[in-house]
Structures are given as C-alpha cells and as structure tokens.
Amino acid sequence: SAGLLAFDDGGRLCAINERGRGLLAGLDANSGAAFEQLFDEPFEQVLSRLALGGPVRLRDAMGSVLVANAVAGHLGALSTGRTPVPVGTGASPRVRPHRARIAAPAAAPQRALAADFVALDSAVTDAVRMVEAAVQLAVPILIQGETGTGKELLARHAHAASRREGAFVAVNCAAMPADLFEAELFGYAGGAFTGARREGGEGLIVSAHRGTLLLDEVGDLTAPLQAALLRFLDDRQVRPVGGTVSRQVDVQLLAATNIDLDAAVAARRFRADLLHRLNTVGVVLPPLRERRDFAVVTRHVLQAIDASAEIRDAAVEQLARHAWPGNFRELRAVLTRALLARRMTHADEPIELDVADVARAGLAAPRPSIADDEPLPGTSALQRRATEAVVREFSRCGASVAQTARNLGVSRTTVYRHLREAGLRD
C-alpha cells in the first residue's frame, strides 16, 4: 500500500514501485532521475531529517505534500503516502487522498512487520517505538487501551520486531474456562484429570517457546491463575498440571487489557505484584476519537474492506464527530454497512462514500459534551496518561488550546479539562 522509492548514494532514483509512480504522477520518475527533480528539498537534507527517526513531510515538485519514512534501516529508500491536497486541473478539482503508514524506523530489525496499521498519531508512534525497544530486552510489556484500539496488532508488531524464531501465540484469558485454563496454559501430564489425553498436552506457553505469548484480557484472570502466572514470571519454568518435571521456556511475554488494572488492584481483584511484573514496560493506545490521524485511519480501514472504494472529506468529518466506543471494530462495521448501502443504490458507479452513505450506515452516539463546571474525572492510570498526552501536545503546539484540540481530534473543553487536571489552567 506504500509508495516505495530507492535512491543511490548520490540521490539518483534506482527503482520505484507502481504505487510510487501513482503518487508522483506527472513527474519524470524514471531511473536515474535526481532527487531534486522529484522533491522540493536537497537529498542530503532529507537524509538528515530521516536519520532522526519517525515520519517527515516532503513536498514534491508539483507542490503536493507527502509523508515519508526510511524503510528497514536503509536511508536511501523512502516509503511515501500522499496527504489530502488539491490535484489535477479544472474549476473544482476533486481530492483523491491516499493513505500513509509508518514503515519500520531506521533501528528496526530487518524482518517484515506483521501489523499493517496506521501510526501517524504521536501517541501511537511512541507506543510502537517503545515496544520495538522493549522486545530487544525481552522484558514483559503491558498494552492498555479501550476495546478495539489495536492492542493485538501492536503485539503482533512487537513479535515481528523481536526477530524471534518461534510462533506468536495469543490467548484470550476471558474466553477460556477457568477450570481448564491452567492446563491449557501450562500443559498437563497424561491422565492428570478426567478427559485428559493419555499422552498429555504441552500447553500454550511451551508452544510459544522462542516466540511471543500474548495474554489478552489479562485482567480477567482468576486469583489462582494470577498466582501461577506470577510463579512463571519469576523463574520462566513451566510444570504441567499433574506433572513433576519443570521445563525452562523462553518467551517474549505481552499482556493486554481494556480495564484499569490499578483500580482492579485497589479493589483486590488483581495482584499488585503481578501488575508490577507485567508492567515492566507499559504503553497505552489512544481511543479512535482522540487520534490525530483519524482521516488517514478511516481511509486505511475502508481500503482494507474494498481497495477500490473512496470516501469524501465531508463524510470523514461526519464520522470524526462521533464517539466510537467500539473503536476500530465499530468503524469497520459502519464503513462496511455504508459500502453495502452505496452498492444497493449506485450499483454501476465507482464507490465514493458521502455523508448520506455514512448516515444510513448508523453511527455511534455523538461525543458527549462536558460542561466547564462538571467534576473532573478520576485519576486512573489511563486517565493520567491521557492527561499527559494532552499536555505534551499542548506544549508542542506552543500552548494553543485550539490547535491542541484540532490535532488530537477532541473538543477544546476536553483539552481545558485535562489542563486543569495537570494544574496548568484554573
């Protein structure tokens, strides 16, 4: 989905894929073309900016703005995606925006990344970089966020970045029967319980040996299983249920949850010592309603459903005004319904969703407004991190409340509320 361009040390174009040619339509993007013929900036200057890590903005020779990343550690290669800008000629040119996504940063290992997701929001980018660094140390990682924010995608990305030889094994702690969970997780000896196979079972932890184990919805673990997991984290030894011999296992452990584990500890539903071990490195994925890259995310999800479909800017703005309690899952469902509705009424036309299409698809409830005199929210870990994200963006925007609200896709009232929580506003 990304436009790929490769340059030699002198800034001459060596190769370009079809997506790249499409993004640079109208320019002489042939082998041997100088970088400066294609982009309005010196080659060495762009390399210097890319070396700092993260995406950089480029303007091509036609005046269109693109987002570029160094790919897989090679600063002579670029991954590009066009941002919405007027193109073409005529009285009222239609904008046909393309999606852009973060490629592997320069320090990432040279392995194909498993997660194809948009990460242009600074909070998401920070989370990606954090897990990429953490897996190099093989320490436990806790991924928090509302349901549907992409926690498993980030976990799969972490597995790909780790370069581990073993499998990625995801376990839904909420879906497994409590009386069978320990045997499923740690394995069991033959005849350990009624119905057990004679040869026994190795368990999910062992199946993730030299790979990655994701414990999804870890907050739903029962007290006995929390104790068993804590023992495993202490010595990385697995002893099957009914067995007498332990086995050393090498796994990268990740845990994910959509509940506030600090509150669960306070309510004595979750062990504090287990939280401390799981949260060696912790990241929080922001909800969809707070993401700065909502427009790019929407087009990315739409193209994953139907690569030929487009959506108008007004329709994206309509979607952005809603709360999305189900986050990506809900967005995908709404876009799917909108596509079906469009096909039923415009079967022979190219698909370009408009405001009426998304309205017919059924939207989430509008974002609730918060009065200035409404009590401040509690100070859970997730809320504190949300406040920290607002404060960071507020500082980056030169203390502009309006710009902070626009960048984060939230109301100014929400920004003021978090600033008051941080003690920066009366």
Short mmCIF file of C-alpha atoms in Angstrom, two decimals:
data_model
loop_
_atom_site.label_atom_id
_atom_site.label_comp_id
_atom_site.label_asym_id
_atom_site.label_seq_id
_atom_site.Cartn_x
_atom_site.Cartn_y
_atom_site.Cartn_z
CA SER A 1 0.00 0.00 0.00
CA ALA A 2 3.01 2.32 0.34
CA GLY A 3 4.85 4.05 -2.46
CA LEU A 4 8.46 2.82 -2.43
CA LEU A 5 11.41 4.70 -3.93
CA ALA A 6 15.07 3.68 -3.75
CA PHE A 7 17.96 6.09 -4.32
CA ASP A 8 21.71 5.59 -4.61
CA ASP A 9 24.25 7.49 -2.51
CA GLY A 10 24.23 10.37 -4.97
CA GLY A 11 20.46 10.83 -4.77
CA ARG A 12 19.67 9.20 -8.14
CA LEU A 13 16.50 7.14 -8.42
CA CYS A 14 17.28 3.42 -8.73
CA ALA A 15 13.82 1.87 -8.52
CA ILE A 16 10.19 2.74 -7.85
CA ASN A 17 7.05 0.63 -7.45
CA GLU A 18 3.70 1.25 -9.13
CA ARG A 19 2.24 2.87 -6.02
CA GLY A 20 5.14 5.29 -6.01
CA ARG A 21 4.60 6.16 -9.68
CA GLY A 22 0.95 6.85 -8.90
CA LEU A 23 1.85 9.19 -6.07
CA LEU A 24 4.33 11.06 -8.30
CA ALA A 25 2.04 11.20 -11.34
CA GLY A 26 3.09 13.96 -13.71
CA LEU A 27 6.75 13.84 -12.69
CA ASP A 28 9.64 12.22 -14.55
CA ALA A 29 10.10 9.37 -12.05
CA ASN A 30 12.39 7.28 -14.23
CA SER A 31 15.59 5.51 -13.31
CA GLY A 32 18.44 7.97 -12.91
CA ALA A 33 16.24 10.96 -12.06
CA ALA A 34 17.80 13.24 -9.44
CA PHE A 35 16.06 13.51 -6.08
CA GLU A 36 15.78 17.28 -6.55
CA GLN A 37 13.83 16.74 -9.81
CA LEU A 38 11.13 14.96 -7.82
CA PHE A 39 11.13 16.77 -4.46
CA ASP A 40 11.50 20.39 -3.42
CA GLU A 41 14.36 19.80 -0.97
CA PRO A 42 18.03 18.72 -1.23
CA PHE A 43 18.68 14.99 -0.91
CA GLU A 44 21.24 15.30 1.90
CA GLN A 45 18.89 17.48 3.93
CA VAL A 46 16.11 14.90 3.69
CA LEU A 47 18.52 12.12 4.73
CA SER A 48 19.48 14.16 7.79
CA ARG A 49 15.83 14.55 8.79
CA LEU A 50 15.11 10.86 8.22
CA ALA A 51 18.08 9.88 10.37
CA LEU A 52 16.33 11.44 13.37
CA GLY A 53 13.61 8.76 13.09
CA GLY A 54 9.88 8.98 12.50
CA PRO A 55 7.99 10.36 9.51
CA VAL A 56 9.00 13.54 7.68
CA ARG A 57 6.92 15.75 5.42
CA LEU A 58 8.05 16.26 1.82
CA ARG A 59 6.74 18.48 -0.94
CA ASP A 60 7.11 17.08 -4.45
CA ALA A 61 7.96 19.18 -7.49
CA MET A 62 4.23 19.54 -8.29
CA GLY A 63 3.57 21.10 -4.89
CA SER A 64 1.82 18.11 -3.26
CA VAL A 65 2.66 17.16 0.32
CA LEU A 66 3.72 13.62 1.19
CA VAL A 67 4.74 11.76 4.35
CA ALA A 68 7.99 9.79 4.07
CA ASN A 69 9.85 7.25 6.22
CA ALA A 70 13.18 5.48 5.98
CA VAL A 71 12.47 1.80 5.27
CA ALA A 72 14.10 -1.10 7.15
CA GLY A 73 17.21 0.80 8.12
CA HIS A 74 18.20 1.94 4.62
CA LEU A 75 18.27 5.74 4.46
CA GLY A 76 18.47 5.60 0.68
CA ALA A 77 14.92 4.20 0.47
CA LEU A 78 11.69 6.07 1.09
CA SER A 79 8.16 4.98 1.89
CA THR A 80 5.68 7.66 0.95
CA GLY A 81 1.99 8.43 1.30
CA ARG A 82 0.19 11.48 -0.01
CA THR A 83 -1.80 13.68 2.33
CA PRO A 84 -5.09 15.24 1.10
CA VAL A 85 -4.15 18.10 -1.25
CA PRO A 86 -5.83 19.56 -4.39
CA VAL A 87 -4.69 17.76 -7.53
CA GLY A 88 -5.49 17.91 -11.22
CA THR A 89 -6.96 20.82 -13.14
CA GLY A 90 -10.38 22.30 -13.66
CA ALA A 91 -12.73 24.62 -11.83
CA SER A 92 -13.32 22.35 -8.82
CA PRO A 93 -10.71 19.58 -8.64
CA ARG A 94 -11.67 16.51 -6.61
CA VAL A 95 -9.23 15.43 -3.95
CA ARG A 96 -8.39 11.73 -4.04
CA PRO A 97 -6.38 11.31 -0.82
CA HIS A 98 -4.22 8.26 -0.29
CA ARG A 99 -3.38 6.51 2.96
CA ALA A 100 0.04 6.73 4.54
CA ARG A 101 1.51 4.46 7.18
CA ILE A 102 4.57 4.26 9.34
CA ALA A 103 7.20 1.92 7.95
CA ALA A 104 9.88 0.32 10.11
CA PRO A 105 12.09 3.02 11.68
CA ALA A 106 15.79 3.01 10.99
CA ALA A 107 16.67 0.97 14.08
CA ALA A 108 14.09 -1.75 13.49
CA PRO A 109 15.26 -5.28 12.66
CA GLN A 110 15.18 -6.36 9.04
CA ARG A 111 12.12 -8.56 9.23
CA ALA A 112 8.76 -7.99 7.55
CA LEU A 113 6.41 -6.38 10.06
CA ALA A 114 3.22 -8.31 10.68
CA ALA A 115 0.96 -5.39 11.59
CA ASP A 116 -0.37 -3.27 8.74
CA PHE A 117 -1.71 -0.33 10.68
CA VAL A 118 -1.65 3.44 10.57
CA ALA A 119 0.61 5.08 13.15
CA LEU A 120 0.76 8.76 12.28
CA ASP A 121 -0.64 9.81 15.67
CA SER A 122 2.21 10.73 18.02
CA ALA A 123 0.85 8.60 20.89
CA VAL A 124 0.66 5.54 18.63
CA THR A 125 4.11 6.22 17.21
CA ASP A 126 5.50 6.46 20.75
CA ALA A 127 3.87 3.13 21.65
CA VAL A 128 5.31 1.45 18.55
CA ARG A 129 8.82 2.68 19.28
CA MET A 130 8.56 1.68 22.93
CA VAL A 131 7.59 -1.94 22.20
CA GLU A 132 10.24 -2.18 19.49
CA ALA A 133 12.87 -1.21 22.07
CA ALA A 134 11.39 -3.35 24.85
CA VAL A 135 11.40 -6.61 22.87
CA GLN A 136 15.13 -6.26 22.34
CA LEU A 137 15.46 -6.65 26.14
CA ALA A 138 12.85 -9.46 26.29
CA VAL A 139 11.03 -7.77 29.18
CA PRO A 140 7.27 -8.12 29.81
CA ILE A 141 5.11 -5.49 28.09
CA LEU A 142 1.64 -4.37 29.16
CA ILE A 143 -0.55 -2.87 26.41
CA GLN A 144 -3.58 -0.95 27.67
CA GLY A 145 -6.41 0.71 25.78
CA GLU A 146 -10.11 0.56 25.12
CA THR A 147 -11.59 -2.41 23.29
CA GLY A 148 -10.88 -2.30 19.57
CA THR A 149 -7.92 0.10 19.70
CA GLY A 150 -5.50 -2.38 18.08
CA LYS A 151 -3.76 -3.96 21.06
CA GLU A 152 -3.28 -7.33 19.33
CA LEU A 153 -1.99 -5.62 16.19
CA LEU A 154 0.63 -3.85 18.28
CA ALA A 155 1.52 -7.16 19.95
CA ARG A 156 2.00 -8.80 16.55
CA HIS A 157 4.17 -5.88 15.51
CA ALA A 158 6.26 -6.41 18.65
CA HIS A 159 6.70 -10.10 17.76
CA ALA A 160 7.84 -9.21 14.23
CA ALA A 161 10.26 -6.59 15.55
CA SER A 162 11.75 -9.08 18.05
CA ARG A 163 13.13 -11.36 15.30
CA ARG A 164 12.17 -14.36 17.44
CA GLU A 165 12.13 -17.72 15.67
CA GLY A 166 9.13 -19.16 17.47
CA ALA A 167 5.41 -18.61 16.96
CA PHE A 168 3.14 -15.79 18.02
CA VAL A 169 0.56 -17.31 20.37
CA ALA A 170 -2.43 -15.22 21.50
CA VAL A 171 -4.52 -16.38 24.46
CA ASN A 172 -7.88 -14.79 25.33
CA CYS A 173 -7.96 -15.00 29.12
CA ALA A 174 -11.65 -14.04 29.22
CA ALA A 175 -12.79 -16.79 26.84
CA MET A 176 -11.05 -19.77 28.46
CA PRO A 177 -13.00 -21.79 31.10
CA ALA A 178 -11.38 -21.21 34.50
CA ASP A 179 -11.19 -24.91 35.37
CA LEU A 180 -9.30 -25.72 32.15
CA PHE A 181 -7.22 -22.59 31.77
CA GLU A 182 -4.21 -23.68 33.84
CA ALA A 183 -3.94 -26.94 31.90
CA GLU A 184 -4.28 -25.09 28.59
CA LEU A 185 -1.66 -22.54 29.59
CA PHE A 186 0.90 -24.73 31.36
CA GLY A 187 0.10 -28.10 29.79
CA TYR A 188 -0.79 -31.30 31.61
CA ALA A 189 0.56 -34.80 32.19
CA GLY A 190 -1.22 -37.83 30.79
CA GLY A 191 -4.23 -38.77 32.92
CA ALA A 192 -3.92 -35.62 35.06
CA PHE A 193 -7.68 -35.16 35.05
CA THR A 194 -10.82 -36.75 33.65
CA GLY A 195 -10.83 -36.43 29.89
CA ALA A 196 -7.09 -35.70 29.62
CA ARG A 197 -5.28 -37.28 26.68
CA ARG A 198 -3.09 -40.22 27.56
CA GLU A 199 -0.02 -38.56 26.07
CA GLY A 200 -0.72 -35.25 27.83
CA GLY A 201 -0.51 -31.75 26.31
CA GLU A 202 2.37 -29.29 26.12
CA GLY A 203 0.39 -26.10 26.83
CA LEU A 204 0.27 -22.70 25.16
CA ILE A 205 3.34 -21.31 26.91
CA VAL A 206 5.52 -24.13 25.62
CA SER A 207 4.05 -23.72 22.12
CA ALA A 208 5.32 -20.12 22.22
CA HIS A 209 8.89 -21.21 23.11
CA ARG A 210 11.38 -18.88 21.41
CA GLY A 211 8.42 -16.84 20.25
CA THR A 212 5.86 -14.46 21.73
CA LEU A 213 2.95 -15.12 24.11
CA LEU A 214 0.13 -12.57 24.28
CA LEU A 215 -2.22 -12.80 27.25
CA ASP A 216 -5.21 -10.82 26.03
CA GLU A 217 -7.76 -9.56 28.58
CA VAL A 218 -5.28 -10.43 31.33
CA GLY A 219 -7.41 -8.54 33.86
CA ASP A 220 -9.94 -11.40 33.76
CA LEU A 221 -7.54 -13.99 35.19
CA THR A 222 -8.78 -15.65 38.38
CA ALA A 223 -6.76 -15.34 41.60
CA PRO A 224 -5.23 -18.88 41.38
CA LEU A 225 -4.17 -18.29 37.78
CA GLN A 226 -2.66 -14.94 38.70
CA ALA A 227 -0.53 -16.73 41.29
CA ALA A 228 0.52 -19.39 38.76
CA LEU A 229 1.44 -16.75 36.18
CA LEU A 230 3.47 -14.86 38.77
CA ARG A 231 5.47 -18.01 39.53
CA PHE A 232 6.21 -18.43 35.84
CA LEU A 233 7.38 -14.83 35.50
CA ASP A 234 9.74 -15.33 38.44
CA ASP A 235 11.64 -18.32 37.03
CA ARG A 236 10.30 -18.92 33.48
CA GLN A 237 9.77 -22.58 34.46
CA VAL A 238 6.69 -24.48 33.26
CA ARG A 239 5.46 -27.53 35.16
CA PRO A 240 2.47 -29.29 33.58
CA VAL A 241 -0.63 -29.90 35.66
CA GLY A 242 -0.19 -33.32 37.28
CA GLY A 243 3.48 -33.43 36.28
CA THR A 244 6.67 -33.44 38.36
CA VAL A 245 9.27 -32.14 35.89
CA SER A 246 9.62 -28.45 35.03
CA ARG A 247 10.83 -27.07 31.72
CA GLN A 248 12.65 -23.81 31.05
CA VAL A 249 10.79 -21.74 28.46
CA ASP A 250 11.97 -18.67 26.54
CA VAL A 251 9.07 -16.45 25.56
CA GLN A 252 8.51 -12.75 24.99
CA LEU A 253 5.50 -12.06 27.20
CA LEU A 254 2.94 -9.40 26.37
CA ALA A 255 -0.31 -8.73 28.22
CA ALA A 256 -3.22 -6.63 27.04
CA THR A 257 -6.28 -5.29 28.80
CA ASN A 258 -9.07 -2.75 28.42
CA ILE A 259 -9.69 -2.42 32.15
CA ASP A 260 -7.94 -0.21 34.69
CA LEU A 261 -5.59 -2.62 36.46
CA ASP A 262 -4.66 -0.01 39.06
CA ALA A 263 -8.33 0.17 40.06
CA ALA A 264 -8.54 -3.65 40.00
CA VAL A 265 -5.57 -3.80 42.39
CA ALA A 266 -7.22 -1.25 44.68
CA ALA A 267 -10.38 -3.39 44.65
CA ARG A 268 -8.27 -6.51 45.36
CA ARG A 269 -9.35 -8.17 42.14
CA PHE A 270 -5.81 -8.20 40.73
CA ARG A 271 -2.49 -8.88 42.40
CA ALA A 272 -0.27 -5.85 42.78
CA ASP A 273 2.92 -7.93 42.49
CA LEU A 274 1.69 -9.42 39.20
CA LEU A 275 0.86 -5.98 37.83
CA HIS A 276 4.35 -4.79 38.71
CA ARG A 277 5.88 -7.70 36.78
CA LEU A 278 3.60 -7.38 33.75
CA ASN A 279 4.00 -3.61 33.64
CA THR A 280 7.78 -3.63 33.33
CA VAL A 281 7.12 -1.65 30.16
CA GLY A 282 3.66 -0.19 29.70
CA VAL A 283 2.07 1.54 26.70
CA VAL A 284 -1.42 2.93 26.15
CA LEU A 285 -3.14 3.04 22.77
CA PRO A 286 -5.45 6.06 22.44
CA PRO A 287 -9.11 5.59 21.54
CA LEU A 288 -10.14 6.33 17.97
CA ARG A 289 -11.94 9.55 18.95
CA GLU A 290 -8.67 11.03 20.26
CA ARG A 291 -6.40 10.09 17.37
CA ARG A 292 -4.88 12.88 15.31
CA ASP A 293 -4.72 10.65 12.22
CA PHE A 294 -8.44 9.81 12.16
CA ALA A 295 -8.86 10.73 8.47
CA VAL A 296 -5.93 8.53 7.41
CA VAL A 297 -7.15 5.71 9.66
CA THR A 298 -10.63 5.86 8.13
CA ARG A 299 -9.32 5.61 4.58
CA HIS A 300 -6.95 2.82 5.60
CA VAL A 301 -9.81 0.77 7.08
CA LEU A 302 -12.03 1.49 4.06
CA GLN A 303 -9.39 0.32 1.58
CA ALA A 304 -8.82 -2.82 3.64
CA ILE A 305 -12.52 -3.60 3.12
CA ASP A 306 -12.62 -2.56 -0.56
CA ALA A 307 -9.45 -1.32 -2.24
CA SER A 308 -11.44 0.44 -4.97
CA ALA A 309 -13.59 2.49 -2.58
CA GLU A 310 -13.08 6.16 -1.72
CA ILE A 311 -14.71 8.47 0.83
CA ARG A 312 -15.29 12.20 0.64
CA ASP A 313 -13.73 14.58 3.13
CA ALA A 314 -17.16 15.71 4.36
CA ALA A 315 -18.06 12.11 5.18
CA VAL A 316 -14.82 11.67 7.12
CA GLU A 317 -15.59 14.83 9.07
CA GLN A 318 -19.05 13.46 9.81
CA LEU A 319 -17.52 10.25 11.15
CA ALA A 320 -14.97 12.16 13.23
CA ARG A 321 -17.74 13.84 15.22
CA HIS A 322 -18.79 10.56 16.83
CA ALA A 323 -17.56 8.83 19.95
CA TRP A 324 -16.65 5.35 18.59
CA PRO A 325 -16.92 3.36 21.82
CA GLY A 326 -16.09 0.23 19.78
CA ASN A 327 -13.13 1.96 18.10
CA PHE A 328 -11.74 0.13 15.04
CA ARG A 329 -14.25 -2.71 15.18
CA GLU A 330 -17.13 -0.27 15.17
CA LEU A 331 -15.58 1.89 12.44
CA ARG A 332 -15.11 -1.17 10.24
CA ALA A 333 -18.74 -2.20 10.80
CA VAL A 334 -20.07 1.27 9.92
CA LEU A 335 -17.91 1.52 6.78
CA THR A 336 -18.97 -1.98 5.70
CA ARG A 337 -22.65 -1.05 6.06
CA ALA A 338 -22.04 2.20 4.19
CA LEU A 339 -20.39 0.33 1.32
CA LEU A 340 -23.29 -2.11 1.10
CA ALA A 341 -25.82 0.73 1.14
CA ARG A 342 -23.92 2.53 -1.62
CA ARG A 343 -23.78 -0.58 -3.80
CA MET A 344 -27.52 -1.12 -3.44
CA THR A 345 -28.33 2.40 -4.63
CA HIS A 346 -25.44 3.05 -7.06
CA ALA A 347 -24.55 -0.41 -8.30
CA ASP A 348 -22.96 0.69 -11.58
CA GLU A 349 -20.95 3.67 -10.28
CA PRO A 350 -17.50 3.88 -8.70
CA ILE A 351 -17.79 3.76 -4.91
CA GLU A 352 -17.19 7.12 -3.25
CA LEU A 353 -18.92 7.33 0.10
CA ASP A 354 -20.57 10.61 1.04
CA VAL A 355 -22.30 11.98 4.14
CA ALA A 356 -25.63 10.34 3.26
CA ASP A 357 -23.98 6.91 2.94
CA VAL A 358 -22.36 7.00 6.37
CA ALA A 359 -25.55 8.40 7.90
CA ARG A 360 -27.55 5.47 6.54
CA ALA A 361 -24.96 3.06 7.94
CA GLY A 362 -25.82 4.01 11.51
CA LEU A 363 -23.26 5.92 13.54
CA ALA A 364 -22.16 5.74 17.13
CA ALA A 365 -23.61 8.25 19.55
CA PRO A 366 -22.14 11.77 19.20
CA ARG A 367 -19.37 12.63 21.58
CA PRO A 368 -20.86 13.80 24.86
CA SER A 369 -20.20 17.44 25.66
CA ILE A 370 -18.63 18.21 29.03
CA ALA A 371 -19.59 21.41 30.79
CA ASP A 372 -16.77 23.52 32.21
CA ASP A 373 -18.19 23.18 35.73
CA GLU A 374 -18.53 19.39 35.51
CA PRO A 375 -16.47 17.48 38.10
CA LEU A 376 -13.05 16.33 36.98
CA PRO A 377 -12.69 12.62 36.15
CA GLY A 378 -10.93 10.14 38.40
CA THR A 379 -7.20 9.72 38.25
CA SER A 380 -6.86 6.18 36.96
CA ALA A 381 -3.69 5.21 35.13
CA LEU A 382 -5.39 5.50 31.73
CA GLN A 383 -6.79 8.93 32.58
CA ARG A 384 -3.42 10.15 33.84
CA ARG A 385 -1.79 9.03 30.60
CA ALA A 386 -4.49 10.75 28.57
CA THR A 387 -3.77 13.95 30.50
CA GLU A 388 -0.05 13.53 29.88
CA ALA A 389 -0.70 13.14 26.13
CA VAL A 390 -2.76 16.35 26.07
CA VAL A 391 -0.09 18.24 27.99
CA ARG A 392 2.63 17.04 25.58
CA GLU A 393 0.62 18.15 22.56
CA PHE A 394 -0.28 21.46 24.26
CA SER A 395 3.42 22.15 24.80
CA ARG A 396 4.28 21.11 21.23
CA CYS A 397 1.62 23.49 19.86
CA GLY A 398 3.02 26.50 21.70
CA ALA A 399 0.31 26.48 24.39
CA SER A 400 -2.51 26.82 21.85
CA VAL A 401 -5.68 25.18 23.16
CA ALA A 402 -7.42 25.41 19.77
CA GLN A 403 -4.52 23.81 17.89
CA THR A 404 -4.17 21.09 20.54
CA ALA A 405 -7.87 20.26 20.20
CA ARG A 406 -7.63 20.12 16.38
CA ASN A 407 -4.53 17.92 16.40
CA LEU A 408 -5.97 15.46 18.92
CA GLY A 409 -9.46 15.46 17.41
CA VAL A 410 -11.15 16.42 20.70
CA SER A 411 -13.12 19.44 21.88
CA ARG A 412 -11.45 22.45 23.48
CA THR A 413 -13.46 21.71 26.62
CA THR A 414 -11.74 18.32 26.84
CA VAL A 415 -8.34 19.99 26.45
CA TYR A 416 -9.17 22.50 29.21
CA ARG A 417 -10.34 19.65 31.46
CA HIS A 418 -7.02 17.80 31.11
CA LEU A 419 -5.02 21.02 31.57
CA ARG A 420 -6.91 21.72 34.80
CA GLU A 421 -6.17 18.14 35.88
CA ALA A 422 -2.46 18.83 35.27
CA GLY A 423 -2.64 22.14 37.16
CA LEU A 424 -1.91 24.25 34.08
CA ARG A 425 -5.26 26.12 33.99
CA ASP A 426 -7.61 27.49 36.62
#
